[in-house]
Amino acid sequence: MARKKYYSLRMRAARNREHISGAEGIYDKDEISSLVKEYTQRAIVHDKGRADEIRLTLEELRGAPKKISSLPLCTIHTRNADAAKRAALKVLSSVGITERAIEEAYKSLSLGLTMRGAMLMDIEGVRLEPDLLRGVRVSRMGMTKKAASDLSRKLGRLGLNNDTVKEALVLASKVHRYRMVLGELCISDDPNYTTGYIATRAHGYIRLPRIKKRGIPYGGRAFFITGGEVKDLIRYLQGTPVLINEIRPCRGNIPLKEILERKSRR
Ligand code: WAQ
Ligand code: MG
């Protein structure tokens, strides 16, 4: 019997050589041709402006992707950037990341140097990624069709069924599957997208509204990591294909206190 073939499909769109949008997924062979059209369409009509260069990469995966479930999702009703930072400090420090490291990440994320990828930081705040300007790009991840429709339904009930949330949840779910990763802090670089998130394996994906003021055109990601081979971690983040085939619960606003008391198991 022939084994099922999977493909990684990735798109990057640019205008005047500047990146404006990207997307990716892992798909079955028979879905590819319609998806190429969809990805192209998405690149052309992106609201940051029309792309003048669209790159599509289609790559046959050598083996079957690793199947995982998504992180559970919820929101803390943070009223402003200070409240969001306080929540981030509480949750991330509860898994052993030092306050110094979290402050360090915040500082780097507010310098205005937008990186393409994420920072890797140890729990003391020391940067470990080999390319400090670019960071590490997480890639080769996706959702099965069934998981995608389940996620759309669950997020739809919360008024959150959009690509930004879905893509961030897929990325975080892949990242936090790796044991060396203790936590994550993410702030969008989109000036109009002011909700960020933190994530840990124990607490799941926690949205933090108003983590930044509207109009700020930079953001970034920090992955807080603990002992182990950084090289292996980077290889996993960039290269290991991961497919989400099960969606954990997606909930609306939850008080910080409850999140700290009731860690989810995974
Ligand atoms: N791998 C690693 N880092 C990345 C990647 C990637 N594939 N894509 C983006 N980054 C880094 C990069 O430094 C960006 O500047 C930064 O993250 C933010 O990226 O549930 O849209 O694409 O409502 O602007 C959070 C959603 C959205 C919260 C985050 O990030 C919610 C978002 P953006
Ligand atoms: Mg984005």
CSV table of C-alpha atoms and ligand atoms in Angstrom, one decimal:
chain,number,residue,atom,x,y,z
A,1,MET,CA,0.0,0.0,0.0
A,2,ALA,CA,1.3,3.4,-0.9
A,3,ARG,CA,1.9,5.7,2.1
A,4,LYS,CA,0.0,8.9,2.2
A,5,LYS,CA,2.1,11.8,1.0
A,6,TYR,CA,2.1,15.1,2.8
A,7,TYR,CA,3.4,18.5,1.5
A,8,SER,CA,4.5,21.6,3.2
A,9,LEU,CA,3.2,24.7,1.4
A,10,ARG,CA,4.6,28.0,2.3
A,11,MET,CA,4.0,31.5,0.9
A,12,ARG,CA,5.9,34.8,1.3
A,13,ALA,CA,4.7,38.0,-0.2
A,14,ALA,CA,6.7,41.2,-0.6
A,15,ARG,CA,6.4,44.6,-2.0
A,16,ASN,CA,9.4,46.7,-2.9
A,17,ARG,CA,11.5,43.8,-1.3
A,18,GLU,CA,9.7,44.3,2.0
A,19,HIS,CA,7.9,41.4,3.6
A,20,ILE,CA,4.1,42.0,3.8
A,21,SER,CA,2.5,38.6,4.4
A,22,GLY,CA,3.2,34.9,4.8
A,23,ALA,CA,1.3,31.7,5.4
A,24,GLU,CA,2.0,28.0,5.6
A,25,GLY,CA,0.4,24.7,6.2
A,26,ILE,CA,0.8,20.9,5.8
A,27,TYR,CA,-1.6,19.3,3.3
A,28,ASP,CA,-2.5,16.1,1.4
A,29,LYS,CA,-1.6,15.9,-2.2
A,30,ASP,CA,-5.1,16.3,-3.5
A,31,GLU,CA,-5.6,19.6,-1.7
A,32,ILE,CA,-2.6,21.3,-3.1
A,33,SER,CA,-3.8,22.8,-6.4
A,34,SER,CA,-6.8,24.6,-4.8
A,35,LEU,CA,-4.6,25.8,-1.9
A,36,VAL,CA,-2.0,27.3,-4.2
A,37,LYS,CA,-4.8,29.4,-5.6
A,38,GLU,CA,-6.0,30.4,-2.2
A,39,TYR,CA,-2.5,31.3,-1.0
A,40,THR,CA,-1.8,33.4,-4.0
A,41,GLN,CA,-5.1,35.2,-3.6
A,42,ARG,CA,-4.4,35.9,0.0
A,43,ALA,CA,-1.0,37.4,-0.9
A,44,ILE,CA,-2.4,39.6,-3.6
A,45,VAL,CA,-5.2,41.1,-1.5
A,46,HIS,CA,-3.3,41.6,1.8
A,47,ASP,CA,-4.3,44.8,3.6
A,48,LYS,CA,-0.7,46.0,3.9
A,49,GLY,CA,-0.8,46.5,0.2
A,50,ARG,CA,-0.5,44.5,-3.0
A,51,ALA,CA,2.4,42.2,-3.3
A,52,ASP,CA,4.7,42.6,-6.2
A,53,GLU,CA,6.6,39.4,-5.5
A,54,ILE,CA,5.0,36.2,-4.2
A,55,ARG,CA,7.0,33.1,-3.5
A,56,LEU,CA,5.4,29.8,-3.0
A,57,THR,CA,7.3,26.8,-1.8
A,58,LEU,CA,5.9,23.3,-2.1
A,59,GLU,CA,7.9,20.6,-0.5
A,60,GLU,CA,7.1,16.9,-0.3
A,61,LEU,CA,7.7,15.7,3.3
A,62,ARG,CA,9.9,12.7,3.6
A,63,GLY,CA,8.0,11.1,6.5
A,64,ALA,CA,4.6,11.5,8.1
A,65,PRO,CA,4.3,14.7,10.2
A,66,LYS,CA,4.3,14.4,14.0
A,67,LYS,CA,0.6,14.6,15.1
A,68,ILE,CA,-0.1,16.7,18.2
A,69,SER,CA,-3.0,18.5,19.9
A,70,SER,CA,-3.3,22.3,20.1
A,71,LEU,CA,-2.6,24.2,23.4
A,72,PRO,CA,-5.8,25.1,25.1
A,73,LEU,CA,-6.7,28.8,24.6
A,74,CYS,CA,-8.1,31.5,26.8
A,75,THR,CA,-7.9,35.3,27.4
A,76,ILE,CA,-7.1,37.4,30.4
A,77,HIS,CA,-9.0,40.6,30.3
A,78,THR,CA,-6.0,42.9,30.6
A,79,ARG,CA,-7.0,46.6,30.4
A,80,ASN,CA,-3.7,48.1,29.4
A,81,ALA,CA,0.0,47.3,28.7
A,82,ASP,CA,0.9,47.4,32.4
A,83,ALA,CA,-1.8,44.9,33.3
A,84,ALA,CA,-0.7,42.6,30.4
A,85,LYS,CA,2.9,42.8,31.6
A,86,ARG,CA,2.0,42.0,35.2
A,87,ALA,CA,0.0,39.0,34.0
A,88,ALA,CA,2.9,37.9,31.8
A,89,LEU,CA,5.3,38.2,34.7
A,90,LYS,CA,3.1,36.2,37.0
A,91,VAL,CA,2.4,33.3,34.6
A,92,LEU,CA,5.9,33.0,33.2
A,93,SER,CA,7.6,33.2,36.5
A,94,SER,CA,5.4,30.5,37.9
A,95,VAL,CA,7.1,28.0,35.5
A,96,GLY,CA,10.6,29.0,36.6
A,97,ILE,CA,11.5,31.9,34.2
A,98,THR,CA,13.2,34.7,36.2
A,99,GLU,CA,11.8,38.2,36.3
A,100,ARG,CA,15.1,39.4,34.9
A,101,ALA,CA,14.6,37.2,31.8
A,102,ILE,CA,11.1,38.5,31.2
A,103,GLU,CA,12.2,42.1,31.6
A,104,GLU,CA,15.0,41.4,29.2
A,105,ALA,CA,12.6,40.0,26.6
A,106,TYR,CA,10.3,43.0,27.1
A,107,LYS,CA,13.3,45.4,26.6
A,108,SER,CA,14.4,43.6,23.4
A,109,LEU,CA,10.9,43.6,22.1
A,110,SER,CA,10.5,47.3,22.6
A,111,LEU,CA,13.7,48.4,20.8
A,112,GLY,CA,12.0,48.7,17.5
A,113,LEU,CA,14.3,46.2,15.7
A,114,THR,CA,11.9,43.8,14.1
A,115,MET,CA,13.3,40.3,13.8
A,116,ARG,CA,12.0,37.8,11.3
A,117,GLY,CA,12.1,35.1,13.9
A,118,ALA,CA,12.1,34.6,17.6
A,119,MET,CA,14.6,35.2,20.3
A,120,LEU,CA,15.8,32.2,22.4
A,121,MET,CA,16.4,33.2,25.9
A,122,ASP,CA,17.6,31.1,28.9
A,123,ILE,CA,15.7,31.5,32.2
A,124,GLU,CA,18.2,34.1,33.3
A,125,GLY,CA,17.7,36.3,30.2
A,126,VAL,CA,20.8,35.3,28.2
A,127,ARG,CA,20.2,35.2,24.4
A,128,LEU,CA,21.1,31.9,22.8
A,129,GLU,CA,20.1,32.1,19.2
A,130,PRO,CA,23.0,32.0,16.8
A,131,ASP,CA,21.7,34.9,14.6
A,132,LEU,CA,20.7,37.7,17.0
A,133,LEU,CA,19.3,39.9,14.2
A,134,ARG,CA,17.2,37.3,12.5
A,135,GLY,CA,16.2,35.0,15.3
A,136,VAL,CA,14.8,31.5,14.8
A,137,ARG,CA,11.8,31.0,12.4
A,138,VAL,CA,9.4,28.3,13.3
A,139,SER,CA,8.2,26.5,10.2
A,140,ARG,CA,6.6,23.3,8.8
A,141,MET,CA,3.4,23.2,10.8
A,142,GLY,CA,-0.2,22.9,10.0
A,143,MET,CA,-3.6,21.5,10.9
A,144,THR,CA,-5.7,18.7,9.5
A,145,LYS,CA,-8.9,19.7,7.8
A,146,LYS,CA,-10.9,18.3,10.6
A,147,ALA,CA,-8.9,20.1,13.3
A,148,ALA,CA,-9.1,23.4,11.3
A,149,SER,CA,-12.9,23.3,11.1
A,150,ASP,CA,-13.1,22.4,14.8
A,151,LEU,CA,-10.9,25.3,15.7
A,152,SER,CA,-12.9,27.7,13.5
A,153,ARG,CA,-16.0,26.6,15.3
A,154,LYS,CA,-14.5,27.0,18.7
A,155,LEU,CA,-13.0,30.3,18.0
A,156,GLY,CA,-16.1,31.5,16.2
A,157,ARG,CA,-18.1,31.2,19.4
A,158,LEU,CA,-15.7,33.6,21.0
A,159,GLY,CA,-15.6,36.0,18.0
A,160,LEU,CA,-12.0,35.1,17.4
A,161,ASN,CA,-12.1,33.1,14.2
A,162,ASN,CA,-9.4,34.8,12.2
A,163,ASP,CA,-6.1,33.8,10.7
A,164,THR,CA,-4.0,35.8,13.1
A,165,VAL,CA,-5.2,33.8,16.1
A,166,LYS,CA,-5.3,30.5,14.3
A,167,GLU,CA,-1.7,30.8,13.0
A,168,ALA,CA,-0.3,31.9,16.3
A,169,LEU,CA,-2.0,29.0,18.1
A,170,VAL,CA,-0.6,26.6,15.6
A,171,LEU,CA,2.9,28.0,16.0
A,172,ALA,CA,2.7,28.0,19.8
A,173,SER,CA,1.4,24.5,19.9
A,174,LYS,CA,4.3,23.3,17.9
A,175,VAL,CA,6.9,25.2,19.9
A,176,HIS,CA,5.6,24.2,23.4
A,177,ARG,CA,5.6,20.5,22.4
A,178,TYR,CA,9.3,20.6,22.8
A,179,ARG,CA,10.4,20.0,26.4
A,180,MET,CA,13.2,22.5,26.4
A,181,VAL,CA,10.8,25.4,25.9
A,182,LEU,CA,9.3,26.7,29.1
A,183,GLY,CA,7.4,29.7,28.0
A,184,GLU,CA,6.8,32.3,25.3
A,185,LEU,CA,6.0,35.9,25.0
A,186,CYS,CA,4.6,37.3,21.8
A,187,ILE,CA,3.7,40.8,20.6
A,188,SER,CA,2.5,41.3,17.1
A,189,ASP,CA,4.4,43.7,14.8
A,190,ASP,CA,1.2,44.8,13.2
A,191,PRO,CA,0.5,48.4,14.4
A,192,ASN,CA,-3.2,47.7,14.5
A,193,TYR,CA,-3.0,44.3,16.3
A,194,THR,CA,-2.7,45.1,20.0
A,195,THR,CA,-3.4,41.6,21.5
A,196,GLY,CA,-0.4,39.5,22.3
A,197,TYR,CA,0.0,36.2,24.1
A,198,ILE,CA,2.0,34.2,26.5
A,199,ALA,CA,2.2,30.4,26.5
A,200,THR,CA,3.5,27.6,28.6
A,201,ARG,CA,2.8,23.9,28.3
A,202,ALA,CA,1.1,23.9,31.7
A,203,HIS,CA,-1.1,27.0,31.2
A,204,GLY,CA,-1.7,26.8,27.5
A,205,TYR,CA,-2.1,29.8,25.1
A,206,ILE,CA,-3.1,32.9,27.0
A,207,ARG,CA,-4.2,36.0,25.0
A,208,LEU,CA,-3.3,39.4,26.5
A,209,PRO,CA,-5.4,42.2,25.0
A,210,ARG,CA,-3.9,45.7,24.9
A,211,ILE,CA,-0.4,44.4,25.5
A,212,LYS,CA,0.8,47.3,23.3
A,213,LYS,CA,-0.6,50.7,22.3
A,214,ARG,CA,-2.2,51.0,18.8
A,215,GLY,CA,0.2,52.4,16.2
A,216,ILE,CA,3.4,50.7,17.4
A,217,PRO,CA,4.9,49.0,14.3
A,218,TYR,CA,7.1,46.5,16.0
A,219,GLY,CA,6.8,43.5,18.2
A,220,GLY,CA,8.4,40.1,18.4
A,221,ARG,CA,8.6,36.7,20.0
A,222,ALA,CA,10.8,35.3,22.8
A,223,PHE,CA,11.0,31.6,23.6
A,224,PHE,CA,12.3,30.9,27.1
A,225,ILE,CA,14.3,27.8,27.2
A,226,THR,CA,16.0,25.5,29.7
A,227,GLY,CA,19.0,23.1,29.6
A,228,GLY,CA,19.5,21.0,26.5
A,229,GLU,CA,20.9,21.2,23.0
A,230,VAL,CA,20.0,24.5,21.4
A,231,LYS,CA,21.0,23.0,18.0
A,232,ASP,CA,18.4,20.2,18.3
A,233,LEU,CA,15.8,22.7,19.4
A,234,ILE,CA,16.4,24.9,16.4
A,235,ARG,CA,16.3,21.9,14.1
A,236,TYR,CA,12.9,20.9,15.5
A,237,LEU,CA,11.5,24.5,15.3
A,238,GLN,CA,12.5,25.0,11.8
A,239,GLY,CA,12.4,21.7,10.2
A,240,THR,CA,10.3,19.0,12.0
A,241,PRO,CA,6.9,18.8,10.4
A,242,VAL,CA,4.1,19.0,13.0
A,243,LEU,CA,0.4,18.6,12.2
A,244,ILE,CA,-2.3,19.5,14.7
A,245,ASN,CA,-5.0,16.9,14.6
A,246,GLU,CA,-6.9,17.7,17.8
A,247,ILE,CA,-8.2,20.9,19.2
A,248,ARG,CA,-8.1,21.5,23.0
A,249,PRO,CA,-10.7,23.7,24.6
A,250,CYS,CA,-10.9,27.4,23.7
A,251,ARG,CA,-12.3,29.6,26.4
A,252,GLY,CA,-13.1,33.3,26.7
A,253,ASN,CA,-12.0,35.6,29.6
A,254,ILE,CA,-10.6,33.9,32.6
A,255,PRO,CA,-9.3,35.6,35.7
A,256,LEU,CA,-5.5,35.5,36.2
A,257,LYS,CA,-6.0,33.9,39.6
A,258,GLU,CA,-7.9,31.0,38.2
A,259,ILE,CA,-5.2,30.4,35.5
A,260,LEU,CA,-2.5,30.4,38.2
A,261,GLU,CA,-4.5,27.9,40.3
A,262,ARG,CA,-5.6,25.5,37.7
A,263,LYS,CA,-2.8,24.6,35.4
A,264,SER,CA,-4.0,22.5,32.5
A,265,ARG,CA,-2.3,19.1,32.0
A,266,ARG,CA,-0.9,18.1,28.7
B,1,WAQ,N1,8.8,31.9,13.8
B,1,WAQ,C1,9.4,32.7,14.8
B,1,WAQ,N2,9.1,33.9,15.0
B,1,WAQ,C2,8.2,34.5,14.3
B,1,WAQ,C3,7.5,33.8,13.2
B,1,WAQ,C4,7.8,32.5,13.0
B,1,WAQ,N3,7.3,31.7,12.1
B,1,WAQ,N4,6.6,34.7,12.6
B,1,WAQ,C5,6.7,35.8,13.3
B,1,WAQ,N5,7.7,35.8,14.3
B,1,WAQ,C6,8.1,36.8,15.2
B,1,WAQ,C7,8.7,38.0,14.5
B,1,WAQ,O1,9.7,38.6,15.3
B,1,WAQ,C8,7.5,38.9,14.4
B,1,WAQ,O2,7.9,40.3,14.4
B,1,WAQ,C9,6.8,38.6,15.7
B,1,WAQ,O3,7.0,37.2,15.9
B,1,WAQ,C10,5.3,38.9,15.6
B,1,WAQ,O4,4.8,38.3,14.5
B,1,WAQ,O5,-4.6,35.4,20.0
B,1,WAQ,O6,0.5,38.1,14.4
B,1,WAQ,O7,3.1,37.8,12.8
B,1,WAQ,O8,-5.2,37.4,19.3
B,1,WAQ,O9,3.1,40.1,13.9
B,1,WAQ,C11,-0.9,37.1,18.3
B,1,WAQ,C12,-2.3,36.7,18.3
B,1,WAQ,C13,-0.5,37.5,16.9
B,1,WAQ,C14,-2.9,37.0,19.7
B,1,WAQ,C15,0.9,37.5,16.7
B,1,WAQ,O10,2.6,38.0,15.2
B,1,WAQ,C16,-4.3,36.5,19.7
B,1,WAQ,C17,1.3,37.9,15.4
B,1,WAQ,P1,3.4,38.6,14.0
B,2,MG,MG,1.7,38.1,11.5
